[in-house]
Short mmCIF file of C-alpha atoms in Angstrom, two decimals:
data_model
loop_
_atom_site.label_atom_id
_atom_site.label_comp_id
_atom_site.label_asym_id
_atom_site.label_seq_id
_atom_site.Cartn_x
_atom_site.Cartn_y
_atom_site.Cartn_z
CA LEU A 555 -46.15 -15.97 11.28
CA ASP A 556 -48.60 -13.09 11.67
CA LYS A 557 -50.94 -14.49 8.99
CA LEU A 558 -50.82 -17.88 10.72
CA ILE A 559 -52.17 -16.21 13.86
CA ALA A 560 -54.82 -14.09 12.11
CA ALA A 561 -55.44 -13.26 8.45
CA ARG A 562 -55.94 -9.53 9.06
CA PRO A 563 -54.09 -7.06 11.25
CA ARG A 564 -55.49 -6.54 14.74
CA ARG A 565 -54.00 -5.47 18.02
CA GLU A 566 -54.15 -8.94 19.60
CA ARG A 567 -52.23 -10.40 16.68
CA GLU A 568 -49.47 -7.81 16.90
CA LEU A 569 -49.16 -8.33 20.66
CA CYS A 570 -48.84 -12.10 20.13
CA VAL A 571 -46.17 -11.61 17.47
CA ALA A 572 -44.34 -9.30 19.88
CA MET A 573 -44.40 -11.94 22.63
CA ILE A 574 -43.24 -14.70 20.27
CA VAL A 575 -40.38 -12.68 18.76
CA SER A 576 -39.37 -11.40 22.22
CA ARG A 577 -39.04 -14.98 23.39
CA VAL A 578 -36.71 -15.76 20.47
CA LEU A 579 -34.63 -12.65 21.10
CA GLU A 580 -34.50 -12.71 24.91
CA PRO A 581 -36.80 -15.02 26.92
CA ARG A 582 -38.37 -13.21 29.86
CA SER A 583 -41.51 -13.23 31.97
CA THR A 584 -44.58 -11.35 30.76
CA LEU A 585 -43.89 -8.39 33.04
CA ALA A 586 -40.23 -8.27 32.00
CA THR A 587 -41.27 -8.48 28.34
CA VAL A 588 -43.39 -5.34 28.75
CA ARG A 589 -40.54 -3.52 30.46
CA GLY A 590 -38.21 -4.64 27.65
CA PHE A 591 -40.36 -3.14 24.89
CA GLY A 592 -38.35 0.06 25.27
CA ASP A 593 -35.04 -1.70 24.69
CA SER A 594 -35.55 -2.36 20.97
CA SER A 595 -37.59 -1.26 17.97
CA LEU A 596 -39.79 -4.38 18.09
CA ALA A 597 -42.83 -2.89 19.85
CA ALA A 598 -42.68 0.29 17.77
CA GLU A 599 -42.47 -1.70 14.52
CA LEU A 600 -45.62 -3.60 15.54
CA GLY A 601 -47.42 -0.55 16.89
CA VAL A 602 -47.73 -1.89 20.45
CA ALA A 603 -45.24 0.30 22.29
CA ASP A 604 -48.03 1.55 24.57
CA ALA A 605 -48.99 -1.99 25.73
CA ASP A 606 -48.98 -2.94 29.39
CA ALA A 607 -49.04 -6.32 31.13
CA ASP A 608 -52.84 -6.52 31.10
CA ASP A 609 -52.80 -6.08 27.32
CA LEU A 610 -50.43 -9.04 26.98
CA TYR A 611 -52.55 -11.18 29.29
CA SER A 612 -55.65 -10.40 27.22
CA ALA A 613 -53.75 -11.24 24.04
CA MET A 614 -52.72 -14.60 25.55
CA ASP A 615 -56.38 -15.37 26.31
CA TRP A 616 -57.28 -14.48 22.74
CA LEU A 617 -54.42 -16.59 21.33
CA LEU A 618 -55.63 -19.64 23.26
CA GLU A 619 -58.95 -19.37 21.43
CA GLN A 620 -57.09 -19.33 18.09
CA GLN A 621 -54.92 -22.35 18.94
CA PRO A 622 -57.18 -25.08 17.43
CA LYS A 623 -57.47 -23.19 14.14
CA MET A 624 -53.75 -22.50 14.02
CA GLU A 625 -52.78 -26.10 14.76
CA SER A 626 -55.11 -27.31 12.02
CA ALA A 627 -53.40 -24.93 9.59
CA LEU A 628 -49.98 -26.23 10.64
CA ALA A 629 -51.17 -29.82 10.23
CA ARG A 630 -52.35 -29.11 6.70
CA ARG A 631 -48.97 -27.55 5.94
CA HIS A 632 -46.71 -30.21 7.46
CA LEU A 633 -48.65 -33.49 7.82
CA SER A 634 -50.33 -35.77 5.30
CA GLU A 635 -52.01 -39.16 5.14
CA GLY A 636 -49.64 -41.93 6.13
CA SER A 637 -46.90 -39.53 7.25
CA LEU A 638 -44.61 -40.01 10.22
CA VAL A 639 -45.61 -38.09 13.35
CA LEU A 640 -43.19 -37.70 16.26
CA LEU A 641 -44.51 -37.61 19.83
CA GLU A 642 -42.74 -36.60 23.02
CA LEU A 643 -43.68 -35.41 26.50
CA SER A 644 -41.79 -33.45 29.11
CA SER A 645 -42.44 -31.51 32.31
CA VAL A 646 -41.85 -27.96 33.43
CA TYR A 647 -42.05 -26.66 36.99
CA LEU A 648 -44.21 -23.79 38.23
CA GLU A 649 -43.66 -21.07 40.80
CA GLY A 650 -46.58 -21.36 43.21
CA ASN A 651 -49.31 -23.97 43.39
CA LYS A 652 -52.49 -22.04 42.56
CA CYS A 653 -52.88 -23.44 39.04
CA ASP A 654 -55.29 -26.39 38.73
CA LEU A 655 -52.82 -28.14 36.42
CA ALA A 656 -49.98 -27.87 38.93
CA LYS A 657 -49.42 -31.32 40.44
CA LEU A 658 -46.52 -33.17 41.98
CA GLY A 659 -45.07 -35.82 39.69
CA TYR A 660 -41.82 -37.21 38.34
CA SER A 661 -39.76 -34.11 37.57
CA GLY A 662 -37.64 -34.21 34.46
CA ASP A 663 -36.16 -30.89 35.64
CA GLY A 664 -34.90 -32.45 38.87
CA LYS A 665 -37.07 -30.04 40.91
CA ARG A 666 -38.35 -32.42 43.57
CA GLY A 667 -41.15 -31.08 45.74
CA LEU A 668 -42.22 -28.39 43.24
CA PRO A 669 -45.52 -28.63 41.33
CA GLN A 670 -45.26 -29.05 37.59
CA VAL A 671 -47.23 -29.43 34.39
CA GLU A 672 -46.63 -31.88 31.57
CA PHE A 673 -46.62 -30.70 27.98
CA GLY A 674 -46.46 -32.72 24.81
CA LEU A 675 -45.39 -31.86 21.28
CA ILE A 676 -46.53 -33.24 17.95
CA THR A 677 -44.00 -32.64 15.18
CA ASP A 678 -43.52 -33.77 11.61
CA ARG A 679 -40.69 -36.10 10.66
CA GLU A 680 -38.24 -33.19 10.51
CA GLY A 681 -39.01 -32.04 14.05
CA CYS A 682 -41.11 -29.06 12.95
CA PRO A 683 -43.76 -28.46 15.68
CA VAL A 684 -47.39 -28.77 14.68
CA ALA A 685 -49.31 -28.89 17.97
CA ALA A 686 -48.82 -28.66 21.72
CA ASP A 687 -50.89 -30.04 24.58
CA VAL A 688 -50.67 -29.35 28.31
CA PHE A 689 -51.59 -31.92 30.97
CA ALA A 690 -51.67 -32.09 34.73
CA GLY A 691 -48.26 -32.56 36.32
CA ASN A 692 -48.99 -36.09 37.54
CA SER A 693 -49.99 -37.43 34.10
CA ALA A 694 -48.14 -40.52 32.86
CA ASP A 695 -46.72 -40.55 29.34
CA PRO A 696 -49.01 -43.30 27.99
CA SER A 697 -52.18 -41.57 29.22
CA THR A 698 -51.41 -38.54 27.06
CA VAL A 699 -51.15 -40.50 23.80
CA ALA A 700 -54.92 -40.89 23.51
CA ALA A 701 -55.36 -37.11 23.43
CA GLN A 702 -52.73 -36.80 20.69
CA VAL A 703 -54.34 -39.53 18.60
CA ASP A 704 -57.78 -37.93 18.95
CA LYS A 705 -56.34 -34.62 17.77
CA LEU A 706 -54.71 -36.22 14.72
CA LYS A 707 -57.80 -38.16 13.66
CA ASP A 708 -60.69 -35.91 14.70
CA ARG A 709 -59.39 -32.36 14.43
CA PHE A 710 -56.75 -32.78 11.73
CA GLY A 711 -58.74 -35.37 9.77
CA ILE A 712 -55.77 -37.70 9.22
CA ALA A 713 -57.07 -41.26 9.01
CA GLU A 714 -53.73 -43.04 8.69
CA VAL A 715 -50.55 -42.03 10.44
CA VAL A 716 -47.42 -43.63 11.89
CA LEU A 717 -46.58 -42.53 15.42
CA VAL A 718 -42.93 -42.54 16.46
CA GLY A 719 -42.28 -42.47 20.20
CA ASP A 720 -39.81 -43.81 22.73
CA ARG A 721 -40.56 -46.84 24.88
CA GLY A 722 -41.77 -44.63 27.72
CA MET A 723 -44.36 -42.95 25.51
CA LEU A 724 -45.52 -45.94 23.43
CA THR A 725 -45.69 -48.68 26.04
CA SER A 726 -47.12 -52.13 25.39
CA ALA A 727 -50.36 -51.10 27.10
CA ARG A 728 -50.72 -48.01 24.92
CA ILE A 729 -49.88 -49.98 21.77
CA GLU A 730 -52.68 -52.43 22.58
CA ALA A 731 -55.05 -49.47 22.79
CA LEU A 732 -53.79 -48.17 19.44
CA ARG A 733 -54.62 -51.49 17.81
CA GLU A 734 -58.28 -50.92 18.62
CA VAL A 735 -58.30 -47.41 17.14
CA GLY A 736 -57.29 -48.54 13.65
CA GLY A 737 -55.35 -46.59 11.05
CA ILE A 738 -52.54 -45.89 13.53
CA GLY A 739 -49.16 -47.48 12.97
CA TRP A 740 -46.29 -47.11 15.40
CA ILE A 741 -42.54 -47.28 15.75
CA SER A 742 -41.09 -47.64 19.23
CA ALA A 743 -38.37 -49.58 21.06
CA LEU A 744 -38.03 -52.37 23.60
CA GLY A 745 -36.58 -51.95 27.07
CA SER A 746 -33.60 -53.86 28.40
CA VAL A 747 -35.78 -56.35 30.31
CA GLN A 748 -37.77 -57.12 27.16
CA ILE A 749 -34.57 -57.61 25.16
CA GLU A 750 -33.23 -60.01 27.81
CA ALA A 751 -36.49 -61.97 27.56
CA LEU A 752 -36.03 -62.30 23.78
CA VAL A 753 -32.51 -63.66 24.29
CA ASP A 754 -33.53 -66.03 27.09
CA GLY A 755 -36.48 -67.29 25.01
CA GLY A 756 -34.30 -68.02 21.98
CA ASP A 757 -36.06 -65.51 19.70
CA LEU A 758 -32.92 -63.37 19.53
CA GLN A 759 -29.57 -65.08 18.96
CA LEU A 760 -26.52 -62.88 19.42
CA GLY A 761 -24.56 -65.00 16.94
CA LEU A 762 -26.57 -63.39 14.14
CA PHE A 763 -24.38 -60.29 14.48
CA ASP A 764 -21.03 -61.93 13.72
CA GLN A 765 -21.07 -60.55 10.17
CA ARG A 766 -23.74 -57.79 10.26
CA ASN A 767 -25.18 -55.16 12.54
CA LEU A 768 -28.89 -55.23 11.61
CA VAL A 769 -31.30 -58.18 11.68
CA GLU A 770 -35.07 -58.33 11.46
CA ILE A 771 -36.82 -61.01 13.54
CA THR A 772 -40.28 -61.90 14.77
CA SER A 773 -41.42 -63.22 18.12
CA PRO A 774 -44.67 -64.74 19.42
CA ARG A 775 -44.34 -62.25 22.28
CA TYR A 776 -45.12 -59.47 19.80
CA PRO A 777 -47.68 -60.86 17.32
CA GLY A 778 -48.18 -58.87 14.15
CA GLU A 779 -45.07 -56.76 14.78
CA ARG A 780 -41.65 -56.58 13.21
CA LEU A 781 -38.59 -56.39 15.45
CA VAL A 782 -35.51 -54.74 13.98
CA VAL A 783 -32.44 -55.60 16.05
CA CYS A 784 -29.36 -53.38 15.77
CA LYS A 785 -25.83 -53.76 17.13
CA ASN A 786 -23.85 -50.55 17.61
CA PRO A 787 -20.36 -50.89 19.16
CA ALA A 788 -20.27 -47.15 19.89
CA LEU A 789 -23.42 -47.56 21.99
CA ALA A 790 -21.77 -50.44 23.88
CA GLN A 791 -18.78 -48.26 24.77
CA ASP A 792 -21.03 -45.48 26.02
CA ARG A 793 -23.19 -47.81 28.12
CA ALA A 794 -20.15 -49.56 29.59
CA ARG A 795 -18.59 -46.22 30.55
CA LYS A 796 -21.78 -45.00 32.22
CA ARG A 797 -22.27 -48.26 34.11
CA GLU A 798 -18.71 -48.23 35.42
CA GLU A 799 -19.05 -44.60 36.57
CA LEU A 800 -22.30 -45.41 38.39
CA LEU A 801 -20.81 -48.52 39.98
CA GLU A 802 -17.78 -46.60 41.21
CA ALA A 803 -19.94 -43.78 42.59
CA THR A 804 -22.11 -46.32 44.42
CA GLU A 805 -19.06 -48.15 45.80
CA ARG A 806 -17.70 -44.91 47.24
CA GLU A 807 -20.93 -44.40 49.18
CA LEU A 808 -21.09 -48.04 50.27
CA GLU A 809 -17.49 -47.83 51.50
CA LYS A 810 -18.39 -44.85 53.69
CA LEU A 811 -21.34 -46.82 55.05
CA ALA A 812 -19.15 -49.86 55.77
CA ALA A 813 -16.69 -47.63 57.65
CA ALA A 814 -19.53 -46.18 59.75
CA VAL A 815 -20.75 -49.66 60.66
CA LEU A 816 -17.25 -50.83 61.50
CA ALA A 817 -16.70 -47.81 63.75
CA GLY A 818 -19.97 -48.45 65.54
CA ARG A 819 -21.60 -45.21 64.41
CA LEU A 820 -24.38 -47.14 62.65
CA LEU A 821 -25.90 -50.23 64.24
CA GLY A 822 -28.96 -52.38 63.67
CA GLN A 823 -29.97 -54.34 60.59
CA ASP A 824 -32.96 -52.10 59.84
CA ALA A 825 -30.99 -48.87 60.12
CA ILE A 826 -28.20 -50.22 57.92
CA GLY A 827 -30.74 -51.51 55.40
CA LEU A 828 -32.42 -48.09 55.11
CA ARG A 829 -29.10 -46.38 54.42
CA VAL A 830 -28.18 -49.02 51.85
CA GLY A 831 -31.54 -48.57 50.12
CA ARG A 832 -31.01 -44.83 49.77
CA ILE A 833 -27.54 -45.32 48.34
CA LEU A 834 -28.59 -47.98 45.82
CA GLY A 835 -31.63 -45.95 44.76
CA ARG A 836 -29.49 -42.94 43.95
CA HIS A 837 -27.66 -44.45 40.96
CA LYS A 838 -30.04 -47.33 40.08
CA VAL A 839 -27.37 -50.06 39.96
CA GLY A 840 -28.40 -52.01 43.04
CA LYS A 841 -28.97 -55.16 40.99
CA HIS A 842 -25.22 -55.33 40.34
CA PHE A 843 -24.25 -55.72 44.01
CA ARG A 844 -24.41 -58.60 46.45
CA LEU A 845 -25.01 -57.40 49.99
CA ALA A 846 -24.53 -58.86 53.47
CA ILE A 847 -26.38 -56.92 56.17
CA GLY A 848 -26.28 -57.92 59.82
CA GLU A 849 -27.01 -56.30 63.18
CA GLY A 850 -23.47 -55.03 63.49
CA GLY A 851 -21.86 -55.80 60.17
CA PHE A 852 -22.11 -54.86 56.52
CA GLY A 853 -20.37 -56.13 53.40
CA TYR A 854 -20.79 -55.83 49.63
CA GLN A 855 -19.28 -56.99 46.37
CA ARG A 856 -20.03 -56.62 42.71
CA ASP A 857 -22.17 -59.26 41.00
CA ALA A 858 -19.66 -60.04 38.25
CA GLU A 859 -21.91 -62.53 36.47
CA GLY A 860 -24.85 -60.14 36.37
CA ILE A 861 -22.69 -57.31 35.08
CA ALA A 862 -21.22 -59.54 32.36
CA ALA A 863 -24.69 -60.68 31.28
CA GLU A 864 -25.85 -57.07 30.96
CA ALA A 865 -22.66 -56.05 29.18
CA ALA A 866 -23.24 -58.73 26.55
CA LEU A 867 -26.32 -56.76 25.44
CA ASP A 868 -24.79 -53.29 25.67
CA ALA A 869 -24.49 -52.90 21.92
CA ILE A 870 -28.01 -54.18 21.21
CA TYR A 871 -31.19 -52.17 20.78
CA VAL A 872 -34.48 -53.38 19.31
CA ILE A 873 -37.03 -51.29 17.44
CA ARG A 874 -40.61 -52.59 17.25
CA THR A 875 -43.08 -51.55 14.60
CA SER A 876 -46.45 -52.42 13.14
CA VAL A 877 -45.59 -50.88 9.75
CA THR A 878 -45.35 -53.44 6.96
CA GLN A 879 -42.23 -54.22 4.98
CA ALA A 880 -43.91 -52.82 1.86
CA LYS A 881 -44.13 -49.37 3.46
CA LEU A 882 -40.84 -49.27 5.36
CA ASP A 883 -37.94 -51.68 5.06
CA SER A 884 -35.67 -52.42 8.02
CA GLN A 885 -33.28 -49.58 7.25
CA GLU A 886 -36.11 -47.05 7.02
CA VAL A 887 -37.59 -48.27 10.29
CA VAL A 888 -34.30 -47.50 12.04
CA ARG A 889 -34.00 -44.13 10.32
CA SER A 890 -37.56 -43.27 11.31
CA TYR A 891 -36.93 -44.07 14.97
CA LYS A 892 -33.77 -41.97 14.96
CA LEU A 893 -35.88 -39.00 13.85
CA LEU A 894 -36.99 -38.73 17.48
CA SER A 895 -33.81 -36.73 18.01
CA GLY A 896 -35.62 -33.89 16.23
CA VAL A 897 -38.44 -33.59 18.75
CA GLU A 898 -35.98 -34.15 21.61
CA ARG A 899 -33.99 -31.21 20.28
CA ALA A 900 -37.19 -29.14 20.25
CA PHE A 901 -37.66 -29.81 23.97
CA ARG A 902 -34.04 -28.97 24.74
CA THR A 903 -34.38 -25.66 22.92
CA ILE A 904 -37.73 -24.75 24.48
CA LYS A 905 -36.60 -25.63 28.01
CA SER A 906 -33.10 -24.16 27.82
CA VAL A 907 -32.00 -20.52 27.88
CA ASP A 908 -32.78 -20.35 24.14
CA LEU A 909 -36.56 -20.01 24.71
CA GLY A 910 -36.87 -20.26 28.49
CA VAL A 911 -40.23 -21.96 28.99
CA ARG A 912 -39.41 -22.55 32.68
CA PRO A 913 -40.28 -21.68 35.29
CA VAL A 914 -43.96 -20.89 34.67
CA TYR A 915 -45.25 -17.97 36.71
CA HIS A 916 -48.91 -17.97 35.57
CA ARG A 917 -51.66 -19.10 37.91
CA LEU A 918 -54.62 -19.46 35.54
CA GLU A 919 -54.85 -22.73 33.60
CA GLY A 920 -55.55 -20.92 30.33
CA ARG A 921 -52.52 -18.67 30.72
CA VAL A 922 -50.27 -21.68 31.34
CA ARG A 923 -51.59 -23.29 28.14
CA ALA A 924 -51.09 -20.04 26.22
CA HIS A 925 -47.55 -19.69 27.58
CA ILE A 926 -46.63 -23.18 26.35
CA PHE A 927 -48.22 -22.46 22.96
CA ILE A 928 -46.26 -19.20 22.61
CA CYS A 929 -43.05 -21.12 23.33
CA MET A 930 -44.02 -23.68 20.68
CA LEU A 931 -44.61 -20.92 18.12
CA ALA A 932 -41.29 -19.34 19.08
CA TYR A 933 -39.59 -22.66 18.32
CA TYR A 934 -41.55 -22.88 15.05
CA LEU A 935 -40.10 -19.49 14.08
CA ARG A 936 -36.61 -20.52 15.18
CA TRP A 937 -36.91 -23.84 13.30
CA HIS A 938 -37.50 -21.99 10.02
CA LEU A 939 -34.78 -19.41 10.72
CA GLU A 940 -32.21 -22.14 11.33
CA ARG A 941 -32.97 -23.70 7.96
CA ALA A 942 -32.87 -20.38 6.17
CA TRP A 943 -29.55 -19.55 7.85
CA ALA A 944 -28.04 -23.05 7.70
CA PRO A 945 -24.84 -21.90 5.90
CA LEU A 946 -24.28 -19.16 8.50
CA LEU A 947 -24.75 -21.62 11.37
CA PHE A 948 -22.52 -24.35 9.86
CA LYS A 949 -25.47 -26.76 9.74
CA ASP A 950 -26.19 -29.45 7.19
CA GLU A 951 -28.32 -28.06 4.38
CA ALA A 952 -28.74 -31.50 2.85
CA LYS A 953 -27.37 -34.18 5.14
CA PRO A 954 -26.23 -37.20 3.11
CA GLN A 955 -28.05 -40.45 3.79
CA ALA A 956 -25.67 -42.83 5.52
CA GLU A 957 -25.10 -46.25 4.02
CA ASP A 958 -24.87 -47.75 7.51
CA VAL A 959 -28.04 -46.66 9.29
CA VAL A 960 -26.95 -48.19 12.62
CA ALA A 961 -23.71 -46.22 12.89
CA PRO A 962 -23.79 -42.71 14.37
CA ALA A 963 -24.70 -39.99 11.87
CA GLN A 964 -21.89 -37.97 10.35
CA ARG A 965 -21.91 -34.33 9.34
CA SER A 966 -21.51 -33.50 5.69
CA ALA A 967 -18.28 -32.20 4.22
CA SER A 968 -19.89 -28.83 3.49
CA ALA A 969 -20.98 -28.38 7.13
CA LEU A 970 -17.51 -29.34 8.37
#
């Protein structure tokens, strides 16, 4: 790790190693990290026991200058021509609003009203982090893909690569832009509305799954792409359970509203409509209810036909790709998309108590970027430790390749 940061010993390098290792051991703010140097032998081992907060801030500024060189070294180590690259984006909230990157946007942390920044990760197919980018808090997922592609092609010098991202990251609009770049393949997924359109248009026939759970089709809606359709009964059970829970939660709120209208505590069509809108927006299942709103009355019932139509597709998901059959067959396309769980796990680890990236206390844009990069390097260290210590952690050292790629993955006998 130290040689990745700088080839020769220097004070800035040792301070950066101290911050990275401290974040693995016990995530804390910069000031708390300095105060914690006396709690262990870490600072003494690295010769930085006399460091103060200003020293760490200066080291962060220096590390930010080294980031391009370090990311290029990681790319050479973990990426190659034609390899799979996983992309994901998330948000993290800030304390204060002095940073230029701090903007209001959709908060994945559920911190409404607080400014945030977006940060993206590039990892290899195993979820090992290679690069991190930080964007303004109101950036949309698709708008960040261009920056990632430029980094892969221009800085890392990789001409051909296959991007793997969820349907929020690799939207149809972004995919059209990728076509013009050239040398970039992709693997993503379709949304529920797009899947319904395939069924309604006759391109996808549910009868194909009477005897199998994976079918590859094509559609004029997606020229030059392969669509791999999977049917997973376990997914259907999970989706049905979630939908029923959301419907019941919404009905409880609607019942309270109906009682208020009946008792005369809420009158007027507009007032009732506003309350109904807030309730339906909370759990996002408004399309499954039929409503009757009047000046002094309110009624509701489930849309049984609509629910049944959605339930018929509960087990279905569709993966779209531009990669040819010669490079990846249908099974490998599904396996490749499922690798996204690796980068999603990276975000969970970075944002949880394990590495504690949030909240961000820095005000300067460069310090925020350096903070995110330090957290990425801390996960890089942890990623390697987990593989070295796999037997101690009861993890799969060599997970067997499942014969049924659609079914949920199973742990190996040795891990169990």
